[in-house]
mmCIF file with all atom_site columns, C-alpha atoms in Angstrom:
data_model
loop_
_atom_site.group_PDB
_atom_site.id
_atom_site.type_symbol
_atom_site.label_atom_id
_atom_site.label_alt_id
_atom_site.label_comp_id
_atom_site.label_asym_id
_atom_site.label_entity_id
_atom_site.label_seq_id
_atom_site.pdbx_PDB_ins_code
_atom_site.Cartn_x
_atom_site.Cartn_y
_atom_site.Cartn_z
_atom_site.occupancy
_atom_site.B_iso_or_equiv
_atom_site.pdbx_formal_charge
_atom_site.auth_seq_id
_atom_site.auth_comp_id
_atom_site.auth_asym_id
_atom_site.auth_atom_id
_atom_site.pdbx_PDB_model_num
ATOM 1   C CA . MET A 1 1   ? 0.000   0.000   0.000   1.00 0.00 ? 635 MET A CA 1
ATOM 2   C CA . GLN A 1 2   ? 2.896   2.365   0.726   1.00 0.00 ? 636 GLN A CA 1
ATOM 3   C CA . LYS A 1 3   ? 4.105   2.007   -2.860  1.00 0.00 ? 637 LYS A CA 1
ATOM 4   C CA . THR A 1 4   ? 0.667   2.578   -4.394  1.00 0.00 ? 638 THR A CA 1
ATOM 5   C CA . GLU A 1 5   ? 0.100   5.981   -5.957  1.00 0.00 ? 639 GLU A CA 1
ATOM 6   C CA . ASP A 1 6   ? -3.255  5.142   -7.526  1.00 0.00 ? 640 ASP A CA 1
ATOM 7   C CA . ILE A 1 7   ? -5.946  6.523   -5.169  1.00 0.00 ? 641 ILE A CA 1
ATOM 8   C CA . VAL A 1 8   ? -8.587  4.021   -6.335  1.00 0.00 ? 642 VAL A CA 1
ATOM 9   C CA . GLN A 1 9   ? -6.290  1.052   -5.659  1.00 0.00 ? 643 GLN A CA 1
ATOM 10  C CA . LEU A 1 10  ? -5.273  2.559   -2.324  1.00 0.00 ? 644 LEU A CA 1
ATOM 11  C CA . LYS A 1 11  ? -8.903  2.966   -1.228  1.00 0.00 ? 645 LYS A CA 1
ATOM 12  C CA . LEU A 1 12  ? -9.652  -0.591  -2.286  1.00 0.00 ? 646 LEU A CA 1
ATOM 13  C CA . ALA A 1 13  ? -6.639  -1.900  -0.360  1.00 0.00 ? 647 ALA A CA 1
ATOM 14  C CA . ILE A 1 14  ? -7.625  0.066   2.759   1.00 0.00 ? 648 ILE A CA 1
ATOM 15  C CA . SER A 1 15  ? -11.197 -1.227  2.500   1.00 0.00 ? 649 SER A CA 1
ATOM 16  C CA . LEU A 1 16  ? -9.932  -4.802  2.238   1.00 0.00 ? 650 LEU A CA 1
ATOM 17  C CA . GLN A 1 17  ? -7.638  -4.355  5.263   1.00 0.00 ? 651 GLN A CA 1
ATOM 18  C CA . THR A 1 18  ? -10.552 -2.870  7.221   1.00 0.00 ? 652 THR A CA 1
ATOM 19  C CA . GLN A 1 19  ? -12.714 -5.878  6.417   1.00 0.00 ? 653 GLN A CA 1
ATOM 20  C CA . LYS A 1 20  ? -9.909  -8.231  7.450   1.00 0.00 ? 654 LYS A CA 1
ATOM 21  C CA . ALA A 1 21  ? -9.461  -6.344  10.732  1.00 0.00 ? 655 ALA A CA 1
ATOM 22  C CA . ILE A 1 22  ? -13.208 -6.572  11.436  1.00 0.00 ? 656 ILE A CA 1
ATOM 23  C CA . SER A 1 23  ? -13.160 -10.277 10.594  1.00 0.00 ? 657 SER A CA 1
ATOM 24  C CA . LEU A 1 24  ? -10.172 -10.848 12.881  1.00 0.00 ? 658 LEU A CA 1
ATOM 25  C CA . GLY A 1 25  ? -11.943 -8.954  15.670  1.00 0.00 ? 659 GLY A CA 1
ATOM 26  C CA . ASN A 1 26  ? -15.004 -11.162 15.220  1.00 0.00 ? 660 ASN A CA 1
ATOM 27  C CA . ILE A 1 27  ? -12.865 -14.305 15.379  1.00 0.00 ? 661 ILE A CA 1
ATOM 28  C CA . ILE A 1 28  ? -11.246 -13.091 18.617  1.00 0.00 ? 662 ILE A CA 1
ATOM 29  C CA . ASN A 1 29  ? -14.696 -12.438 20.106  1.00 0.00 ? 663 ASN A CA 1
ATOM 30  C CA . ILE A 1 30  ? -15.837 -15.911 19.056  1.00 0.00 ? 664 ILE A CA 1
ATOM 31  C CA . LEU A 1 31  ? -12.789 -17.509 20.674  1.00 0.00 ? 665 LEU A CA 1
ATOM 32  C CA . LEU A 1 32  ? -13.542 -15.588 23.877  1.00 0.00 ? 666 LEU A CA 1
ATOM 33  C CA . GLN A 1 33  ? -17.116 -16.882 23.734  1.00 0.00 ? 667 GLN A CA 1
ATOM 34  C CA . ILE A 1 34  ? -15.816 -20.445 23.345  1.00 0.00 ? 668 ILE A CA 1
ATOM 35  C CA . SER A 1 35  ? -13.587 -19.962 26.392  1.00 0.00 ? 669 SER A CA 1
ATOM 36  C CA . LYS A 1 36  ? -16.599 -18.808 28.407  1.00 0.00 ? 670 LYS A CA 1
ATOM 37  C CA . ILE A 1 37  ? -18.623 -21.821 27.247  1.00 0.00 ? 671 ILE A CA 1
ATOM 38  C CA . GLU A 1 38  ? -15.830 -24.232 28.179  1.00 0.00 ? 672 GLU A CA 1
ATOM 39  C CA . ALA A 1 39  ? -15.521 -22.527 31.585  1.00 0.00 ? 673 ALA A CA 1
ATOM 40  C CA . GLY A 1 40  ? -19.187 -23.313 32.172  1.00 0.00 ? 674 GLY A CA 1
ATOM 41  C CA . GLN A 1 41  ? -20.551 -19.771 31.862  1.00 0.00 ? 675 GLN A CA 1
ATOM 42  C CA . ALA A 1 42  ? -24.101 -19.343 30.607  1.00 0.00 ? 676 ALA A CA 1
ATOM 43  C CA . ILE A 1 43  ? -24.526 -18.290 26.985  1.00 0.00 ? 677 ILE A CA 1
ATOM 44  C CA . VAL A 1 44  ? -26.412 -15.027 26.632  1.00 0.00 ? 678 VAL A CA 1
ATOM 45  C CA . LYS A 1 45  ? -29.323 -15.463 24.227  1.00 0.00 ? 679 LYS A CA 1
ATOM 46  C CA . GLN A 1 46  ? -31.832 -13.014 22.824  1.00 0.00 ? 680 GLN A CA 1
ATOM 47  C CA . ASN A 1 47  ? -34.759 -13.082 20.419  1.00 0.00 ? 681 ASN A CA 1
ATOM 48  C CA . ILE A 1 48  ? -33.552 -12.946 16.827  1.00 0.00 ? 682 ILE A CA 1
ATOM 49  C CA . CYS A 1 49  ? -34.911 -13.472 13.345  1.00 0.00 ? 683 CYS A CA 1
ATOM 50  C CA . ILE A 1 50  ? -32.821 -16.140 11.625  1.00 0.00 ? 684 ILE A CA 1
ATOM 51  C CA . GLU A 1 51  ? -33.671 -14.715 8.189   1.00 0.00 ? 685 GLU A CA 1
ATOM 52  C CA . GLU A 1 52  ? -32.250 -11.280 9.113   1.00 0.00 ? 686 GLU A CA 1
ATOM 53  C CA . LEU A 1 53  ? -29.132 -12.870 10.597  1.00 0.00 ? 687 LEU A CA 1
ATOM 54  C CA . ILE A 1 54  ? -28.469 -14.839 7.415   1.00 0.00 ? 688 ILE A CA 1
ATOM 55  C CA . PHE A 1 55  ? -29.037 -11.808 5.179   1.00 0.00 ? 689 PHE A CA 1
ATOM 56  C CA . ASP A 1 56  ? -26.558 -9.866  7.366   1.00 0.00 ? 690 ASP A CA 1
ATOM 57  C CA . ALA A 1 57  ? -24.069 -12.706 6.930   1.00 0.00 ? 691 ALA A CA 1
ATOM 58  C CA . ILE A 1 58  ? -24.638 -12.709 3.148   1.00 0.00 ? 692 ILE A CA 1
ATOM 59  C CA . SER A 1 59  ? -24.004 -8.959  3.053   1.00 0.00 ? 693 SER A CA 1
ATOM 60  C CA . GLU A 1 60  ? -20.761 -9.402  4.986   1.00 0.00 ? 694 GLU A CA 1
ATOM 61  C CA . VAL A 1 61  ? -19.565 -12.178 2.675   1.00 0.00 ? 695 VAL A CA 1
ATOM 62  C CA . ASN A 1 62  ? -20.517 -10.149 -0.408  1.00 0.00 ? 696 ASN A CA 1
ATOM 63  C CA . SER A 1 63  ? -18.378 -7.250  0.835   1.00 0.00 ? 697 SER A CA 1
ATOM 64  C CA . LEU A 1 64  ? -15.405 -9.614  0.531   1.00 0.00 ? 698 LEU A CA 1
ATOM 65  C CA . TYR A 1 65  ? -16.621 -11.451 -2.598  1.00 0.00 ? 699 TYR A CA 1
ATOM 66  C CA . PRO A 1 66  ? -18.754 -8.887  -4.492  1.00 0.00 ? 700 PRO A CA 1
ATOM 67  C CA . ILE A 1 67  ? -19.296 -10.947 -7.659  1.00 0.00 ? 701 ILE A CA 1
ATOM 68  C CA . PHE A 1 68  ? -20.548 -14.016 -5.791  1.00 0.00 ? 702 PHE A CA 1
ATOM 69  C CA . HIS A 1 69  ? -24.335 -14.480 -5.868  1.00 0.00 ? 703 HIS A CA 1
ATOM 70  C CA . PHE A 1 70  ? -26.492 -16.107 -3.191  1.00 0.00 ? 704 PHE A CA 1
ATOM 71  C CA . GLU A 1 71  ? -29.938 -17.175 -4.418  1.00 0.00 ? 705 GLU A CA 1
ATOM 72  C CA . VAL A 1 72  ? -32.409 -17.340 -1.518  1.00 0.00 ? 706 VAL A CA 1
ATOM 73  C CA . ASN A 1 73  ? -35.636 -19.362 -1.728  1.00 0.00 ? 707 ASN A CA 1
ATOM 74  C CA . PHE A 1 74  ? -38.497 -20.058 0.683   1.00 0.00 ? 708 PHE A CA 1
ATOM 75  C CA . ILE A 1 75  ? -40.570 -23.221 0.402   1.00 0.00 ? 709 ILE A CA 1
ATOM 76  C CA . PRO A 1 76  ? -43.434 -24.053 0.380   1.00 0.00 ? 710 PRO A CA 1
ATOM 77  C CA . SER A 1 77  ? -45.364 -21.077 -1.012  1.00 0.00 ? 711 SER A CA 1
ATOM 78  C CA . ASN A 1 78  ? -47.174 -20.703 2.353   1.00 0.00 ? 712 ASN A CA 1
ATOM 79  C CA . PHE A 1 79  ? -43.869 -20.594 4.280   1.00 0.00 ? 713 PHE A CA 1
ATOM 80  C CA . ASP A 1 80  ? -44.368 -20.457 8.072   1.00 0.00 ? 714 ASP A CA 1
ATOM 81  C CA . GLU A 1 81  ? -42.538 -17.260 9.083   1.00 0.00 ? 715 GLU A CA 1
ATOM 82  C CA . ASN A 1 82  ? -43.006 -18.058 12.791  1.00 0.00 ? 716 ASN A CA 1
ATOM 83  C CA . LEU A 1 83  ? -40.223 -20.641 12.455  1.00 0.00 ? 717 LEU A CA 1
ATOM 84  C CA . LEU A 1 84  ? -37.733 -17.843 11.703  1.00 0.00 ? 718 LEU A CA 1
ATOM 85  C CA . ASN A 1 85  ? -37.881 -16.437 15.243  1.00 0.00 ? 719 ASN A CA 1
ATOM 86  C CA . MET A 1 86  ? -35.730 -17.997 17.940  1.00 0.00 ? 720 MET A CA 1
ATOM 87  C CA . ARG A 1 87  ? -33.619 -17.312 20.994  1.00 0.00 ? 721 ARG A CA 1
ATOM 88  C CA . ALA A 1 88  ? -29.926 -17.395 20.190  1.00 0.00 ? 722 ALA A CA 1
ATOM 89  C CA . ASN A 1 89  ? -26.512 -15.978 20.854  1.00 0.00 ? 723 ASN A CA 1
ATOM 90  C CA . GLU A 1 90  ? -26.310 -13.810 17.750  1.00 0.00 ? 724 GLU A CA 1
ATOM 91  C CA . PRO A 1 91  ? -22.478 -13.547 17.408  1.00 0.00 ? 725 PRO A CA 1
ATOM 92  C CA . LEU A 1 92  ? -21.996 -17.323 17.689  1.00 0.00 ? 726 LEU A CA 1
ATOM 93  C CA . LEU A 1 93  ? -24.807 -18.205 15.308  1.00 0.00 ? 727 LEU A CA 1
ATOM 94  C CA . LYS A 1 94  ? -23.776 -15.545 12.799  1.00 0.00 ? 728 LYS A CA 1
ATOM 95  C CA . GLN A 1 95  ? -20.192 -16.843 12.805  1.00 0.00 ? 729 GLN A CA 1
ATOM 96  C CA . ALA A 1 96  ? -21.476 -20.363 12.205  1.00 0.00 ? 730 ALA A CA 1
ATOM 97  C CA . PHE A 1 97  ? -23.381 -19.169 9.133   1.00 0.00 ? 731 PHE A CA 1
ATOM 98  C CA . LEU A 1 98  ? -20.457 -17.027 7.946   1.00 0.00 ? 732 LEU A CA 1
ATOM 99  C CA . ASN A 1 99  ? -18.265 -20.141 7.983   1.00 0.00 ? 733 ASN A CA 1
ATOM 100 C CA . LEU A 1 100 ? -20.792 -22.045 5.850   1.00 0.00 ? 734 LEU A CA 1
ATOM 101 C CA . LEU A 1 101 ? -21.270 -19.177 3.390   1.00 0.00 ? 735 LEU A CA 1
ATOM 102 C CA . ILE A 1 102 ? -17.532 -18.613 2.954   1.00 0.00 ? 736 ILE A CA 1
ATOM 103 C CA . ASN A 1 103 ? -17.171 -22.360 2.500   1.00 0.00 ? 737 ASN A CA 1
ATOM 104 C CA . ALA A 1 104 ? -19.795 -22.178 -0.281  1.00 0.00 ? 738 ALA A CA 1
ATOM 105 C CA . VAL A 1 105 ? -17.845 -19.354 -1.944  1.00 0.00 ? 739 VAL A CA 1
ATOM 106 C CA . GLN A 1 106 ? -14.506 -21.144 -1.768  1.00 0.00 ? 740 GLN A CA 1
ATOM 107 C CA . TYR A 1 107 ? -15.765 -24.422 -3.199  1.00 0.00 ? 741 TYR A CA 1
ATOM 108 C CA . ALA A 1 108 ? -18.248 -23.199 -5.834  1.00 0.00 ? 742 ALA A CA 1
ATOM 109 C CA . ASP A 1 109 ? -17.232 -23.554 -9.458  1.00 0.00 ? 743 ASP A CA 1
ATOM 110 C CA . ASP A 1 110 ? -19.691 -20.984 -10.824 1.00 0.00 ? 744 ASP A CA 1
ATOM 111 C CA . GLN A 1 111 ? -19.725 -17.980 -8.440  1.00 0.00 ? 745 GLN A CA 1
ATOM 112 C CA . LYS A 1 112 ? -23.125 -18.795 -6.973  1.00 0.00 ? 746 LYS A CA 1
ATOM 113 C CA . ALA A 1 113 ? -24.788 -20.753 -4.199  1.00 0.00 ? 747 ALA A CA 1
ATOM 114 C CA . LYS A 1 114 ? -28.352 -21.446 -3.149  1.00 0.00 ? 748 LYS A CA 1
ATOM 115 C CA . ILE A 1 115 ? -29.901 -20.981 0.291   1.00 0.00 ? 749 ILE A CA 1
ATOM 116 C CA . THR A 1 116 ? -33.288 -22.625 0.858   1.00 0.00 ? 750 THR A CA 1
ATOM 117 C CA . PHE A 1 117 ? -35.518 -22.014 3.870   1.00 0.00 ? 751 PHE A CA 1
ATOM 118 C CA . ASP A 1 118 ? -37.932 -24.931 4.192   1.00 0.00 ? 752 ASP A CA 1
ATOM 119 C CA . SER A 1 119 ? -40.941 -25.025 6.532   1.00 0.00 ? 753 SER A CA 1
ATOM 120 C CA . SER A 1 120 ? -42.525 -28.124 4.982   1.00 0.00 ? 754 SER A CA 1
ATOM 121 C CA . SER A 1 121 ? -42.161 -30.016 8.247   1.00 0.00 ? 755 SER A CA 1
ATOM 122 C CA . VAL A 1 122 ? -42.913 -28.831 11.777  1.00 0.00 ? 756 VAL A CA 1
ATOM 123 C CA . LYS A 1 123 ? -39.300 -27.667 12.186  1.00 0.00 ? 757 LYS A CA 1
ATOM 124 C CA . LEU A 1 124 ? -37.269 -25.243 10.095  1.00 0.00 ? 758 LEU A CA 1
ATOM 125 C CA . VAL A 1 125 ? -34.698 -26.703 7.679   1.00 0.00 ? 759 VAL A CA 1
ATOM 126 C CA . ILE A 1 126 ? -32.125 -24.514 5.911   1.00 0.00 ? 760 ILE A CA 1
ATOM 127 C CA . LYS A 1 127 ? -30.000 -25.857 3.056   1.00 0.00 ? 761 LYS A CA 1
ATOM 128 C CA . ILE A 1 128 ? -26.897 -24.183 1.628   1.00 0.00 ? 762 ILE A CA 1
ATOM 129 C CA . SER A 1 129 ? -25.738 -25.704 -1.647  1.00 0.00 ? 763 SER A CA 1
ATOM 130 C CA . ASN A 1 130 ? -23.250 -25.022 -4.400  1.00 0.00 ? 764 ASN A CA 1
ATOM 131 C CA . SER A 1 131 ? -22.003 -26.853 -7.473  1.00 0.00 ? 765 SER A CA 1
ATOM 132 C CA . GLY A 1 132 ? -18.391 -27.958 -7.373  1.00 0.00 ? 766 GLY A CA 1
ATOM 133 C CA . LYS A 1 133 ? -16.079 -30.797 -6.394  1.00 0.00 ? 767 LYS A CA 1
ATOM 134 C CA . THR A 1 134 ? -17.662 -32.963 -3.727  1.00 0.00 ? 768 THR A CA 1
ATOM 135 C CA . LEU A 1 135 ? -16.151 -35.044 -0.949  1.00 0.00 ? 769 LEU A CA 1
ATOM 136 C CA . THR A 1 136 ? -15.672 -38.776 -1.233  1.00 0.00 ? 770 THR A CA 1
ATOM 137 C CA . GLU A 1 137 ? -17.458 -41.082 1.221   1.00 0.00 ? 771 GLU A CA 1
ATOM 138 C CA . GLU A 1 138 ? -14.150 -41.575 3.053   1.00 0.00 ? 772 GLU A CA 1
ATOM 139 C CA . GLU A 1 139 ? -13.507 -37.822 3.325   1.00 0.00 ? 773 GLU A CA 1
ATOM 140 C CA . HIS A 1 140 ? -17.071 -37.260 4.473   1.00 0.00 ? 774 HIS A CA 1
ATOM 141 C CA . LYS A 1 141 ? -16.314 -39.223 7.667   1.00 0.00 ? 775 LYS A CA 1
ATOM 142 C CA . PHE A 1 142 ? -13.700 -36.636 8.701   1.00 0.00 ? 776 PHE A CA 1
ATOM 143 C CA . LEU A 1 143 ? -15.468 -33.464 7.540   1.00 0.00 ? 777 LEU A CA 1
ATOM 144 C CA . PHE A 1 144 ? -16.190 -32.211 11.054  1.00 0.00 ? 778 PHE A CA 1
ATOM 145 C CA . SER A 1 145 ? -12.740 -33.084 12.436  1.00 0.00 ? 779 SER A CA 1
ATOM 146 C CA . HIS A 1 146 ? -10.154 -30.456 13.358  1.00 0.00 ? 780 HIS A CA 1
ATOM 147 C CA . PHE A 1 147 ? -7.768  -29.473 10.551  1.00 0.00 ? 781 PHE A CA 1
ATOM 148 C CA . PHE A 1 148 ? -9.354  -31.843 8.013   1.00 0.00 ? 782 PHE A CA 1
ATOM 149 C CA . ARG A 1 149 ? -8.944  -30.735 4.407   1.00 0.00 ? 783 ARG A CA 1
ATOM 150 C CA . GLY A 1 150 ? -10.401 -32.748 1.540   1.00 0.00 ? 784 GLY A CA 1
ATOM 151 C CA . LYS A 1 151 ? -8.867  -33.124 -1.902  1.00 0.00 ? 785 LYS A CA 1
ATOM 152 C CA . ASN A 1 152 ? -11.142 -30.321 -3.086  1.00 0.00 ? 786 ASN A CA 1
ATOM 153 C CA . ALA A 1 153 ? -9.254  -27.969 -0.695  1.00 0.00 ? 787 ALA A CA 1
ATOM 154 C CA . GLN A 1 154 ? -5.960  -28.212 -2.567  1.00 0.00 ? 788 GLN A CA 1
ATOM 155 C CA . ASN A 1 155 ? -4.592  -24.802 -3.605  1.00 0.00 ? 789 ASN A CA 1
ATOM 156 C CA . LYS A 1 156 ? -7.018  -23.039 -1.225  1.00 0.00 ? 790 LYS A CA 1
ATOM 157 C CA . GLN A 1 157 ? -6.102  -20.993 1.834   1.00 0.00 ? 791 GLN A CA 1
ATOM 158 C CA . VAL A 1 158 ? -8.202  -22.839 4.388   1.00 0.00 ? 792 VAL A CA 1
ATOM 159 C CA . PHE A 1 159 ? -7.302  -24.031 7.874   1.00 0.00 ? 793 PHE A CA 1
ATOM 160 C CA . GLY A 1 160 ? -9.724  -26.900 8.416   1.00 0.00 ? 794 GLY A CA 1
ATOM 161 C CA . PHE A 1 161 ? -11.529 -25.791 11.557  1.00 0.00 ? 795 PHE A CA 1
ATOM 162 C CA . GLY A 1 162 ? -14.391 -23.572 10.279  1.00 0.00 ? 796 GLY A CA 1
ATOM 163 C CA . LEU A 1 163 ? -16.873 -26.437 9.976   1.00 0.00 ? 797 LEU A CA 1
ATOM 164 C CA . VAL A 1 164 ? -15.862 -27.814 13.385  1.00 0.00 ? 798 VAL A CA 1
ATOM 165 C CA . LEU A 1 165 ? -16.665 -24.441 14.979  1.00 0.00 ? 799 LEU A CA 1
ATOM 166 C CA . SER A 1 166 ? -19.901 -24.135 13.010  1.00 0.00 ? 800 SER A CA 1
ATOM 167 C CA . GLN A 1 167 ? -21.071 -27.552 14.118  1.00 0.00 ? 801 GLN A CA 1
ATOM 168 C CA . ARG A 1 168 ? -20.265 -26.660 17.741  1.00 0.00 ? 802 ARG A CA 1
ATOM 169 C CA . PHE A 1 169 ? -22.094 -23.313 17.564  1.00 0.00 ? 803 PHE A CA 1
ATOM 170 C CA . PHE A 1 170 ? -25.113 -24.864 15.878  1.00 0.00 ? 804 PHE A CA 1
ATOM 171 C CA . SER A 1 171 ? -25.327 -27.677 18.435  1.00 0.00 ? 805 SER A CA 1
ATOM 172 C CA . ILE A 1 172 ? -25.403 -25.085 21.238  1.00 0.00 ? 806 ILE A CA 1
ATOM 173 C CA . HIS A 1 173 ? -28.587 -23.787 19.581  1.00 0.00 ? 807 HIS A CA 1
ATOM 174 C CA . HIS A 1 174 ? -30.092 -27.270 19.065  1.00 0.00 ? 808 HIS A CA 1
ATOM 175 C CA . ILE A 1 175 ? -29.422 -27.186 15.344  1.00 0.00 ? 809 ILE A CA 1
ATOM 176 C CA . SER A 1 176 ? -27.865 -30.231 13.688  1.00 0.00 ? 810 SER A CA 1
ATOM 177 C CA . LEU A 1 177 ? -25.566 -29.798 10.686  1.00 0.00 ? 811 LEU A CA 1
ATOM 178 C CA . HIS A 1 178 ? -25.260 -32.459 7.979   1.00 0.00 ? 812 HIS A CA 1
ATOM 179 C CA . TYR A 1 179 ? -23.420 -32.704 4.668   1.00 0.00 ? 813 TYR A CA 1
ATOM 180 C CA . HIS A 1 180 ? -24.166 -34.738 1.579   1.00 0.00 ? 814 HIS A CA 1
ATOM 181 C CA . ALA A 1 181 ? -22.948 -34.744 -2.001  1.00 0.00 ? 815 ALA A CA 1
ATOM 182 C CA . LYS A 1 182 ? -25.775 -34.613 -4.507  1.00 0.00 ? 816 LYS A CA 1
ATOM 183 C CA . GLN A 1 183 ? -25.035 -36.636 -7.668  1.00 0.00 ? 817 GLN A CA 1
ATOM 184 C CA . GLY A 1 184 ? -21.311 -36.012 -7.153  1.00 0.00 ? 818 GLY A CA 1
ATOM 185 C CA . ILE A 1 185 ? -21.520 -32.427 -8.436  1.00 0.00 ? 819 ILE A CA 1
ATOM 186 C CA . GLU A 1 186 ? -23.262 -30.512 -5.666  1.00 0.00 ? 820 GLU A CA 1
ATOM 187 C CA . ASN A 1 187 ? -22.300 -29.879 -2.032  1.00 0.00 ? 821 ASN A CA 1
ATOM 188 C CA . VAL A 1 188 ? -25.277 -29.552 0.304   1.00 0.00 ? 822 VAL A CA 1
ATOM 189 C CA . PHE A 1 189 ? -25.149 -28.528 3.960   1.00 0.00 ? 823 PHE A CA 1
ATOM 190 C CA . SER A 1 190 ? -28.465 -29.055 5.736   1.00 0.00 ? 824 SER A CA 1
ATOM 191 C CA . LEU A 1 191 ? -29.414 -27.458 9.060   1.00 0.00 ? 825 LEU A CA 1
ATOM 192 C CA . PHE A 1 192 ? -32.219 -29.025 11.075  1.00 0.00 ? 826 PHE A CA 1
ATOM 193 C CA . PHE A 1 193 ? -33.514 -26.706 13.812  1.00 0.00 ? 827 PHE A CA 1
ATOM 194 C CA . ASN A 1 194 ? -34.466 -27.978 17.279  1.00 0.00 ? 828 ASN A CA 1
ATOM 195 C CA . ASP A 1 195 ? -33.117 -31.376 16.259  1.00 0.00 ? 829 ASP A CA 1
ATOM 196 C CA . PHE A 1 196 ? -31.890 -32.521 19.690  1.00 0.00 ? 830 PHE A CA 1
#
């Protein structure tokens, strides 16, 4: 940045560094929250709208990846909006979704992903899917293990603990996280609310 004389490039670089600093601050806060949880402290929860939280997360991801597109769908046509309200620790749950959305960005082969809110059953189900290289059955067994990286993670700057944290944060909120490969060309993460 010190060598840059182009004002537009300089502003872009500063904006990127600002976003990285905010992201780092969020990660530090999340790690502090984990420490509190492991020390047995109660998790502070408040009433939130899961739809608003996810749209906030999408906006944050799009600030880092502006050309990536998230298509959001609600099914069935008479979607039960009451299922979108819940008590949660907003920072933890938002970080869990951020991890999944960034994962969708990093492993998509066409700059888009789909988010589906489904109220067909009594409980809310949210699916995040993207087309791209999928995991093998063997890799699938280790997906939620610390530092695991599948073959589809080669040449990517990933650390292998985002999904582990997401699964932990979701389980705190009684949400179960599952992965499956659809026809070998689509990665699908499914979230089942109040599944414990």
